[in-house]
PDB file of C-alpha atoms in Angstrom:
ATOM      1  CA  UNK A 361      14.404 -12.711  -4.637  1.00  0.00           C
ATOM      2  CA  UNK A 362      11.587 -13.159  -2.281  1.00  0.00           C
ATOM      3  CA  UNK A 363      11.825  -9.962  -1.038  1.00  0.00           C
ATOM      4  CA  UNK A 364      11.561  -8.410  -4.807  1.00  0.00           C
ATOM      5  CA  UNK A 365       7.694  -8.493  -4.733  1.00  0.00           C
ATOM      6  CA  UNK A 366       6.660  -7.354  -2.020  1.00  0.00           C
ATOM      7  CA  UNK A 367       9.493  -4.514  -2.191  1.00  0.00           C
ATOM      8  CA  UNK A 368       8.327  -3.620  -5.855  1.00  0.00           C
ATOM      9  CA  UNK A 369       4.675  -3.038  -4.481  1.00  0.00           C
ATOM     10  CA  UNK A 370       5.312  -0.710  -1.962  1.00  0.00           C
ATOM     11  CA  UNK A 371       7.342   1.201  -4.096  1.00  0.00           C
ATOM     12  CA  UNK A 372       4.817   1.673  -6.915  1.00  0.00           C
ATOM     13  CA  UNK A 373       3.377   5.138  -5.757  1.00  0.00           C
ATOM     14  CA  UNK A 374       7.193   6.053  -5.390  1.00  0.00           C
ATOM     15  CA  UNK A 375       7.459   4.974  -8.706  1.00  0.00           C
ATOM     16  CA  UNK A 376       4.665   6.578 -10.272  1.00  0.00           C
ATOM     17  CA  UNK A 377       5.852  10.326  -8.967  1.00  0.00           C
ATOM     18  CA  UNK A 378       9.681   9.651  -9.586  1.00  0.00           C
ATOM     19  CA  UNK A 379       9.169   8.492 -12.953  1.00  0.00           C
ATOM     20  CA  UNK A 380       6.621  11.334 -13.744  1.00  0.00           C
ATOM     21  CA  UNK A 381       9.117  13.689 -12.138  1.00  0.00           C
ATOM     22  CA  UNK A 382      12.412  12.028 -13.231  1.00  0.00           C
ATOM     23  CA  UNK A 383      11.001  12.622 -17.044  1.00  0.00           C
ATOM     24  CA  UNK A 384      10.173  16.103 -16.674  1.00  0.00           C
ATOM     25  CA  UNK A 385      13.541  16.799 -15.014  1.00  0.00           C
ATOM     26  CA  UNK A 386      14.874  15.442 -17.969  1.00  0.00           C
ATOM     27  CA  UNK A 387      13.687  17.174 -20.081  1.00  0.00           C
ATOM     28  CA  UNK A 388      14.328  20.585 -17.982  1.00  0.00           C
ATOM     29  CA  UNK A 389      17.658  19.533 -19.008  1.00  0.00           C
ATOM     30  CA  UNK A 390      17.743  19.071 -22.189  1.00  0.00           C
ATOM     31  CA  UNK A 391      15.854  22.388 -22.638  1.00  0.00           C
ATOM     32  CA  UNK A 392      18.837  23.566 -20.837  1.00  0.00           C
ATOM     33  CA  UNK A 393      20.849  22.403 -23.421  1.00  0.00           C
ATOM     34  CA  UNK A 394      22.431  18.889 -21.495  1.00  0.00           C
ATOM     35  CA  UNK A 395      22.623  15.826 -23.519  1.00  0.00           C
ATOM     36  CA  UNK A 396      21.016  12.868 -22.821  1.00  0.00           C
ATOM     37  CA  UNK A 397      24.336  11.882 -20.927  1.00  0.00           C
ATOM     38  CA  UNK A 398      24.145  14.582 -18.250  1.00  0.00           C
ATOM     39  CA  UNK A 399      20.756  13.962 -16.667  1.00  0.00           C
ATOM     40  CA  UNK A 400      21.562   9.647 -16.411  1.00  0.00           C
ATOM     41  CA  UNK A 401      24.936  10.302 -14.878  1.00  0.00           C
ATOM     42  CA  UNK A 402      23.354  12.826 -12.629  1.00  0.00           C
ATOM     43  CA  UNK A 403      21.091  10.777 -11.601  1.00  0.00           C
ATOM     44  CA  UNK A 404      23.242   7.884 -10.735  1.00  0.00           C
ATOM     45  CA  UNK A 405      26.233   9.646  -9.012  1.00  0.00           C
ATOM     46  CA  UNK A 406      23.895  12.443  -6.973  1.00  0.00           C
ATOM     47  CA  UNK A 407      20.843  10.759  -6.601  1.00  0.00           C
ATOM     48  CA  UNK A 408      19.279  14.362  -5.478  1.00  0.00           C
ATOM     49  CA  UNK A 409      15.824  13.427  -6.675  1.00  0.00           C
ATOM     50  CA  UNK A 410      13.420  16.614  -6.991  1.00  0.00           C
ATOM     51  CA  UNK A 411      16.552  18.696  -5.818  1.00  0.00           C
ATOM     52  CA  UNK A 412      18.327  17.792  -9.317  1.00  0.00           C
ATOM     53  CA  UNK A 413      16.127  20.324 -10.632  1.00  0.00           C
ATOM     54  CA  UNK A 414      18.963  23.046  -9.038  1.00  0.00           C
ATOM     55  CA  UNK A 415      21.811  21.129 -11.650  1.00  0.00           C
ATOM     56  CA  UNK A 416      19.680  22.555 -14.369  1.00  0.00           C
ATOM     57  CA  UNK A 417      21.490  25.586 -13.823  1.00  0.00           C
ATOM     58  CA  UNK A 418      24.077  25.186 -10.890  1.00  0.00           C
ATOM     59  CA  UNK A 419      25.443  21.567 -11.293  1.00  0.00           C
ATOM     60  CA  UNK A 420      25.312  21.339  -7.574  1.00  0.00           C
ATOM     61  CA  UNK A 421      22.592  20.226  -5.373  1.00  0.00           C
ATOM     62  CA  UNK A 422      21.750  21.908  -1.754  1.00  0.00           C
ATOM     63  CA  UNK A 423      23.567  20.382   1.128  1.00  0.00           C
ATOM     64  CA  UNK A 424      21.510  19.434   4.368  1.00  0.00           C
ATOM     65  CA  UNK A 425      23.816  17.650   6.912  1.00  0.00           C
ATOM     66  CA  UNK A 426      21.060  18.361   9.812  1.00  0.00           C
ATOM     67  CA  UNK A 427      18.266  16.885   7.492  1.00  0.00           C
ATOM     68  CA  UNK A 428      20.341  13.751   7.252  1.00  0.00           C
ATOM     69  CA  UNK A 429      21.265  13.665  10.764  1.00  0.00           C
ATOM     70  CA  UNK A 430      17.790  13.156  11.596  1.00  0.00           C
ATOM     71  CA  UNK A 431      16.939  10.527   8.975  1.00  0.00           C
ATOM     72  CA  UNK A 432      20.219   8.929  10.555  1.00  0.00           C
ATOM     73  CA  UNK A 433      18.351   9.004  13.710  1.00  0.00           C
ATOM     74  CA  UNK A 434      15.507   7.225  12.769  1.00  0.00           C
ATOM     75  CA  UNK A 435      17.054   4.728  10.360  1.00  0.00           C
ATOM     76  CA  UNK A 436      19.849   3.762  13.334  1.00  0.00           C
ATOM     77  CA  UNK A 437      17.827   0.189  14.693  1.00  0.00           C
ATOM     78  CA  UNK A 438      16.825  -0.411  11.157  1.00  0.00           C
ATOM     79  CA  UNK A 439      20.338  -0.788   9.624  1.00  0.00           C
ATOM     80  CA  UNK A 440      22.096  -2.067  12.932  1.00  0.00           C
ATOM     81  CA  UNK A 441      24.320  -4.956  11.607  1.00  0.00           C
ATOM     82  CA  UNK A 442      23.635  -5.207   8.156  1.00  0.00           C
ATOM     83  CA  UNK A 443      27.370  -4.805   7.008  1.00  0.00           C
ATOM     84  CA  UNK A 444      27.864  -4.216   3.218  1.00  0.00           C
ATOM     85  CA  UNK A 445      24.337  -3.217   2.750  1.00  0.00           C
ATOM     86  CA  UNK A 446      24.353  -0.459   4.944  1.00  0.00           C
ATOM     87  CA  UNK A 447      26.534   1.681   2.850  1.00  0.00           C
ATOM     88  CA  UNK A 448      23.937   1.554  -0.148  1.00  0.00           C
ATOM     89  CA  UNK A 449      20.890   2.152   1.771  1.00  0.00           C
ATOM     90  CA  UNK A 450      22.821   5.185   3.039  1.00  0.00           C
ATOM     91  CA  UNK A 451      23.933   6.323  -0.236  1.00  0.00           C
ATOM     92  CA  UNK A 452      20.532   5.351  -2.044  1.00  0.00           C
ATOM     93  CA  UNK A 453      18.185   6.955   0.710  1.00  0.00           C
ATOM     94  CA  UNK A 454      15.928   9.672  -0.251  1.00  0.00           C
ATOM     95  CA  UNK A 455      12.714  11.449   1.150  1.00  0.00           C
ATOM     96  CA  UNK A 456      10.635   9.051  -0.235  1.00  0.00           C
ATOM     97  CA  UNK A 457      12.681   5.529   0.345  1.00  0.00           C
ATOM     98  CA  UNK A 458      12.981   7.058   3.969  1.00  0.00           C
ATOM     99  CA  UNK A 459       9.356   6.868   4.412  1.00  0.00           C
ATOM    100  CA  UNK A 460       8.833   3.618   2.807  1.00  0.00           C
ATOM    101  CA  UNK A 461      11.465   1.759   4.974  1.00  0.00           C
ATOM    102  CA  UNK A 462      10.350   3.325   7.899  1.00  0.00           C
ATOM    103  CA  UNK A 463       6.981   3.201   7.690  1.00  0.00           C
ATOM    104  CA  UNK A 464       6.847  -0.997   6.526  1.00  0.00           C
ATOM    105  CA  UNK A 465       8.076  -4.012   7.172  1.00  0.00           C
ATOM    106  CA  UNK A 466       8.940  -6.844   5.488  1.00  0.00           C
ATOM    107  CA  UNK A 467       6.416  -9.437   5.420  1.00  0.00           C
ATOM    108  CA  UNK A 468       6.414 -12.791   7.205  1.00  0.00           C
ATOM    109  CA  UNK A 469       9.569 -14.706   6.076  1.00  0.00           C
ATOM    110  CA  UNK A 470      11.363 -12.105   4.111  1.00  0.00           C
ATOM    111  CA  UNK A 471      14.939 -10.774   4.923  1.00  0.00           C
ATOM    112  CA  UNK A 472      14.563  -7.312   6.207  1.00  0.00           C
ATOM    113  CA  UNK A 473      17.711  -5.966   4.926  1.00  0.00           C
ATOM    114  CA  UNK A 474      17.382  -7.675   0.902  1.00  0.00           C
ATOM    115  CA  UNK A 475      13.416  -6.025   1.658  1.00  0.00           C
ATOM    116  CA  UNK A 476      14.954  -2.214   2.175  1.00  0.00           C
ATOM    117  CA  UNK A 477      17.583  -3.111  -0.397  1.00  0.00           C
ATOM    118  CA  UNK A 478      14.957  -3.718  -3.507  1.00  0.00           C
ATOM    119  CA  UNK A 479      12.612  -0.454  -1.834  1.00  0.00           C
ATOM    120  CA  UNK A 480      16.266   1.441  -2.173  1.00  0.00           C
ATOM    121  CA  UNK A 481      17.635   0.361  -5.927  1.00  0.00           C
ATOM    122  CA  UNK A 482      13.617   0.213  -7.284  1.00  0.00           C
ATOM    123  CA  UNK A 483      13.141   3.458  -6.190  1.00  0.00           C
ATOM    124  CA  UNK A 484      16.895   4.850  -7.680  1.00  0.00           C
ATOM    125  CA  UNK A 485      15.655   3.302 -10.376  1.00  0.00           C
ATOM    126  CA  UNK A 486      12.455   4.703 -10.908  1.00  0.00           C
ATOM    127  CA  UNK A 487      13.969   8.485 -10.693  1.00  0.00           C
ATOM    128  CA  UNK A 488      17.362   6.949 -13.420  1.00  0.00           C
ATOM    129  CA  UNK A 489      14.459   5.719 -16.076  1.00  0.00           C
ATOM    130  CA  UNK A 490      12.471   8.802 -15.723  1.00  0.00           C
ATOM    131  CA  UNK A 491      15.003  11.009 -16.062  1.00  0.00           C
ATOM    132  CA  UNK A 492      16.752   9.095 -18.925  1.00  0.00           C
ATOM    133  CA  UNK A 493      12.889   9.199 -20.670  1.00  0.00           C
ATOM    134  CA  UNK A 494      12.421  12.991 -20.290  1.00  0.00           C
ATOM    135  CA  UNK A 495      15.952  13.960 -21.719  1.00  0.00           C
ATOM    136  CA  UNK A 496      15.652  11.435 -24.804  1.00  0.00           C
ATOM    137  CA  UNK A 497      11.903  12.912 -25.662  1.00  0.00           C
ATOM    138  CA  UNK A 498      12.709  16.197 -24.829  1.00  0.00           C
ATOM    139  CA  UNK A 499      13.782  17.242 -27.931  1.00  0.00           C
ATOM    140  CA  UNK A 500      10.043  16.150 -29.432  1.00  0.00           C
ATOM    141  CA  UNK A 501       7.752  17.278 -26.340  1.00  0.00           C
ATOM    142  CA  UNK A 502       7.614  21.080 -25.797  1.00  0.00           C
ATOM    143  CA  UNK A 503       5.370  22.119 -22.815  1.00  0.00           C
ATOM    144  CA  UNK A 504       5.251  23.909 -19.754  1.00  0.00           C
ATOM    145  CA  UNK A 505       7.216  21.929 -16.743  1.00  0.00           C
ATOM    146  CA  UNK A 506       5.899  24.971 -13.977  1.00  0.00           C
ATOM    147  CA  UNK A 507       4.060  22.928 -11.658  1.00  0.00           C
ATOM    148  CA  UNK A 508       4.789  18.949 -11.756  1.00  0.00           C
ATOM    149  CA  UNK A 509       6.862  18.622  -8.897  1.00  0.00           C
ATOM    150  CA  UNK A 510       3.474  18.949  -6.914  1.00  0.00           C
ATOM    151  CA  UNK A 511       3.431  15.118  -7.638  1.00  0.00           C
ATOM    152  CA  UNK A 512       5.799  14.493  -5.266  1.00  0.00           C
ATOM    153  CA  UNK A 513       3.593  16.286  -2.743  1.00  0.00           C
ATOM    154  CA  UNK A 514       0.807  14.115  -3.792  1.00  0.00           C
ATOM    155  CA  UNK A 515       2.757  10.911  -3.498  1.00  0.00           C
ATOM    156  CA  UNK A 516       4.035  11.919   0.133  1.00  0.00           C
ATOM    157  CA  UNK A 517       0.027  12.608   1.041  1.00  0.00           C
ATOM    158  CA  UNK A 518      -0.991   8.887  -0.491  1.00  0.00           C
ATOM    159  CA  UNK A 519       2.352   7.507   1.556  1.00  0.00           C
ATOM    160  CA  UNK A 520       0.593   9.224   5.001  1.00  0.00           C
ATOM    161  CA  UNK A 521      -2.675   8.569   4.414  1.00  0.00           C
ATOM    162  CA  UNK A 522      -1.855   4.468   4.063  1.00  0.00           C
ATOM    163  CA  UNK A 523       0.134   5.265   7.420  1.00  0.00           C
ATOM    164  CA  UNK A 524      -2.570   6.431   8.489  1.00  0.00           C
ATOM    165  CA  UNK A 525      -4.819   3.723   8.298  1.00  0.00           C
ATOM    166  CA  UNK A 526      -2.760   1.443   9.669  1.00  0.00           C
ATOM    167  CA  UNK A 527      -2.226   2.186  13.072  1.00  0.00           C
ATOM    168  CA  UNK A 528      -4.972   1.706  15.530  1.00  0.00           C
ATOM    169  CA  UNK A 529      -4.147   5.385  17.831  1.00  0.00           C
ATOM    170  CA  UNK A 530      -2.625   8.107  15.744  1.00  0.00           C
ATOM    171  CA  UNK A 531      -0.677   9.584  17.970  1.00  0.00           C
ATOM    172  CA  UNK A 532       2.304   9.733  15.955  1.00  0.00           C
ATOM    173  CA  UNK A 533       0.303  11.300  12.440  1.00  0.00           C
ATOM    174  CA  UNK A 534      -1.212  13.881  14.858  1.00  0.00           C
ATOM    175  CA  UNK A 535       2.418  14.646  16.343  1.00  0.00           C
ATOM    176  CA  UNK A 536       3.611  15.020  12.854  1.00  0.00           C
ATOM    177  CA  UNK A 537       0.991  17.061  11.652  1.00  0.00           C
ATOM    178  CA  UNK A 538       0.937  19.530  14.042  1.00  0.00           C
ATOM    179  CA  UNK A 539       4.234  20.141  14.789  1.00  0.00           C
ATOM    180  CA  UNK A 540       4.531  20.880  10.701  1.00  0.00           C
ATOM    181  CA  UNK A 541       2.015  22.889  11.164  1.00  0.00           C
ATOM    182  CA  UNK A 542       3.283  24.993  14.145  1.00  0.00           C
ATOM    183  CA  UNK A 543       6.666  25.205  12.582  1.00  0.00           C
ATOM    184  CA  UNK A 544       5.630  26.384   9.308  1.00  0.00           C
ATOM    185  CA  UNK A 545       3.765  29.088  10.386  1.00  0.00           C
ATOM    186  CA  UNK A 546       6.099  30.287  13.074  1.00  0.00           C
ATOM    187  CA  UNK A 547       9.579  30.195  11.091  1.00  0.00           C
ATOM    188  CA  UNK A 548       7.884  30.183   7.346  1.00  0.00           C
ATOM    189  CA  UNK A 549       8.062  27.508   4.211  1.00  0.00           C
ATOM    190  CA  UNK A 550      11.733  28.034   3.704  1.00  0.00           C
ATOM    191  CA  UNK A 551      13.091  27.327   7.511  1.00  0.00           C
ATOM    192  CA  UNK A 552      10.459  25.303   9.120  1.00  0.00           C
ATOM    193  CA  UNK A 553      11.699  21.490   8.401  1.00  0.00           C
ATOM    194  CA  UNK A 554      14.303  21.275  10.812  1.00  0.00           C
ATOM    195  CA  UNK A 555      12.320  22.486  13.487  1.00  0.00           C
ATOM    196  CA  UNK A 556       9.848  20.333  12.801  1.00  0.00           C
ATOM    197  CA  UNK A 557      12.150  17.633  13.250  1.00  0.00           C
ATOM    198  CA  UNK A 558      13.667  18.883  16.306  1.00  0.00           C
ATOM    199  CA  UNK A 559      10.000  19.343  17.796  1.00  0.00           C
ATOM    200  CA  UNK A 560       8.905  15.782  16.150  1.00  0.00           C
ATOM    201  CA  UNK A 561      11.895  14.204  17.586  1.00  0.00           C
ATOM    202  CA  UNK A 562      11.122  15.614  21.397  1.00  0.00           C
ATOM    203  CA  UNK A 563       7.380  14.728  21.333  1.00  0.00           C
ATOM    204  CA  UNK A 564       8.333  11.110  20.014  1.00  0.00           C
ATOM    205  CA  UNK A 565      10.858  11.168  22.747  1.00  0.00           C
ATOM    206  CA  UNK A 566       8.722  12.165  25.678  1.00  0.00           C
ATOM    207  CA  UNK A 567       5.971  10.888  25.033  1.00  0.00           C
ATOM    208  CA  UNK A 568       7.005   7.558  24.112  1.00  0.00           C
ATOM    209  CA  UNK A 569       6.252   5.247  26.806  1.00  0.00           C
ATOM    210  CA  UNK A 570       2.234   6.174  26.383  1.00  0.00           C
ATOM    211  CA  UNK A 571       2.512   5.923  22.544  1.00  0.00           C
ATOM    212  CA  UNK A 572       4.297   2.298  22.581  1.00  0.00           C
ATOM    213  CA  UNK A 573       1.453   0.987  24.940  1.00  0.00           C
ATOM    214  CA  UNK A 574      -1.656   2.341  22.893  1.00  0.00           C
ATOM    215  CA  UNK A 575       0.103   0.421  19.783  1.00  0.00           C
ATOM    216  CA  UNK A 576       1.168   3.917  17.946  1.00  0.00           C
ATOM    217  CA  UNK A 577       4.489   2.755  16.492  1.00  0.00           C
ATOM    218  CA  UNK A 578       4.794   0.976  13.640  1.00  0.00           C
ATOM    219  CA  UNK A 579       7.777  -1.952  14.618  1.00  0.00           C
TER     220      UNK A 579
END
């Protein structure tokens, strides 16, 4: 329980956007013609966040293996020996849980693992609510949806930007950023994340040594 707290504040911007979102998905649903029924279960069996919006029409959501692989990577030290737990944070982890686990850490005398467990079912939650809201007032709320999944790219800028200001060197924003950058303009919007992974991943890798003695990771 004394990890519920500090969990539930980090998680409020994710909260925020995946509530926001979540309703309007549900009600993209129910416009669809889905009960009420469809977009809950949906959202507690897939757990697809913003990529539920496919289900609308497909009932399937886009499979990434190499995306995962690389969260995988990142998350390895961070789940080492946390037995049962581990299997939830794997099936509960998202875009935005990702960056919230990797990018804090519990405060002083809270349990790590119970810390990413509340980030991981608040956040699961957050998307299940929403969603459940936006189907059950969908049939009273007409309006456009076109454009409201720019609040996740909103959330994901707030989420950097508090990054951002907490490490002393930047090394590791300014590797981000600009291998994004270089990606997306060499292999376009629709195939540059995994090599901006793959480039991330090698910069992190090489230049790690100089980055861990300025202070640019965040433990």
């Amino acid at each position: 329980l004394r990890a519920f707290a500090p969990a539930a504040k980090v998680t409020l911007p994710v909260g925020t956007g995946y509530l926001f979102l979540g309703a309007a998905y549900g009600i993209y649903m129910h416009v669809n013609g889905f009960s009420v029924w469809y977009p809950a279960l949906m959202a507690w069996l897939i757990y697809g966040g913003s990529l539920e919006f496919v289900a609308a029409s497909m009932l399937l959501s886009p499979f990434a293996p190499v995306t995962t692989f690389f969260y995988g990577l990142a998350m390895l030290d961070r789940f080492k020996g946390l037995g049962w737990k581990k299997f939830y944070l794997i099936f509960g982890m998202s875009d935005e849980t990702f960056a919230l686990e990797f990018a804090t850490k519990a405060p002083a005398g809270v349990d790590s693992s119970w810390y990413m467990m509340w980030i991981t079912f608040l956040d699961r939650m957050y998307w299940l609510g929403g969603a459940v809201l936006g189907a059950t007032l969908g049939s009273f709320l007409t309006f456009d949806t076109k454009g409201l999944s720019f609040v996740m790219t909103a959330m994901f800028v707030v989420i950097f930007l508090e990054q951002f200001l907490k490490e002393k060197h930047h090394w590791t924003a300014w590797i981000g950023f600009g291998a994004s950058l270089g990606c997306l303009a060499i292999f376009g919007r629709d195939f540059f994340m995994i090599p901006t992974m793959v480039v991330i991943l090698l910069l992190l890798t090489v230049f790690r040594k100089p980055i861990e003695e300025k202070g640019g990771y965040q433990e």
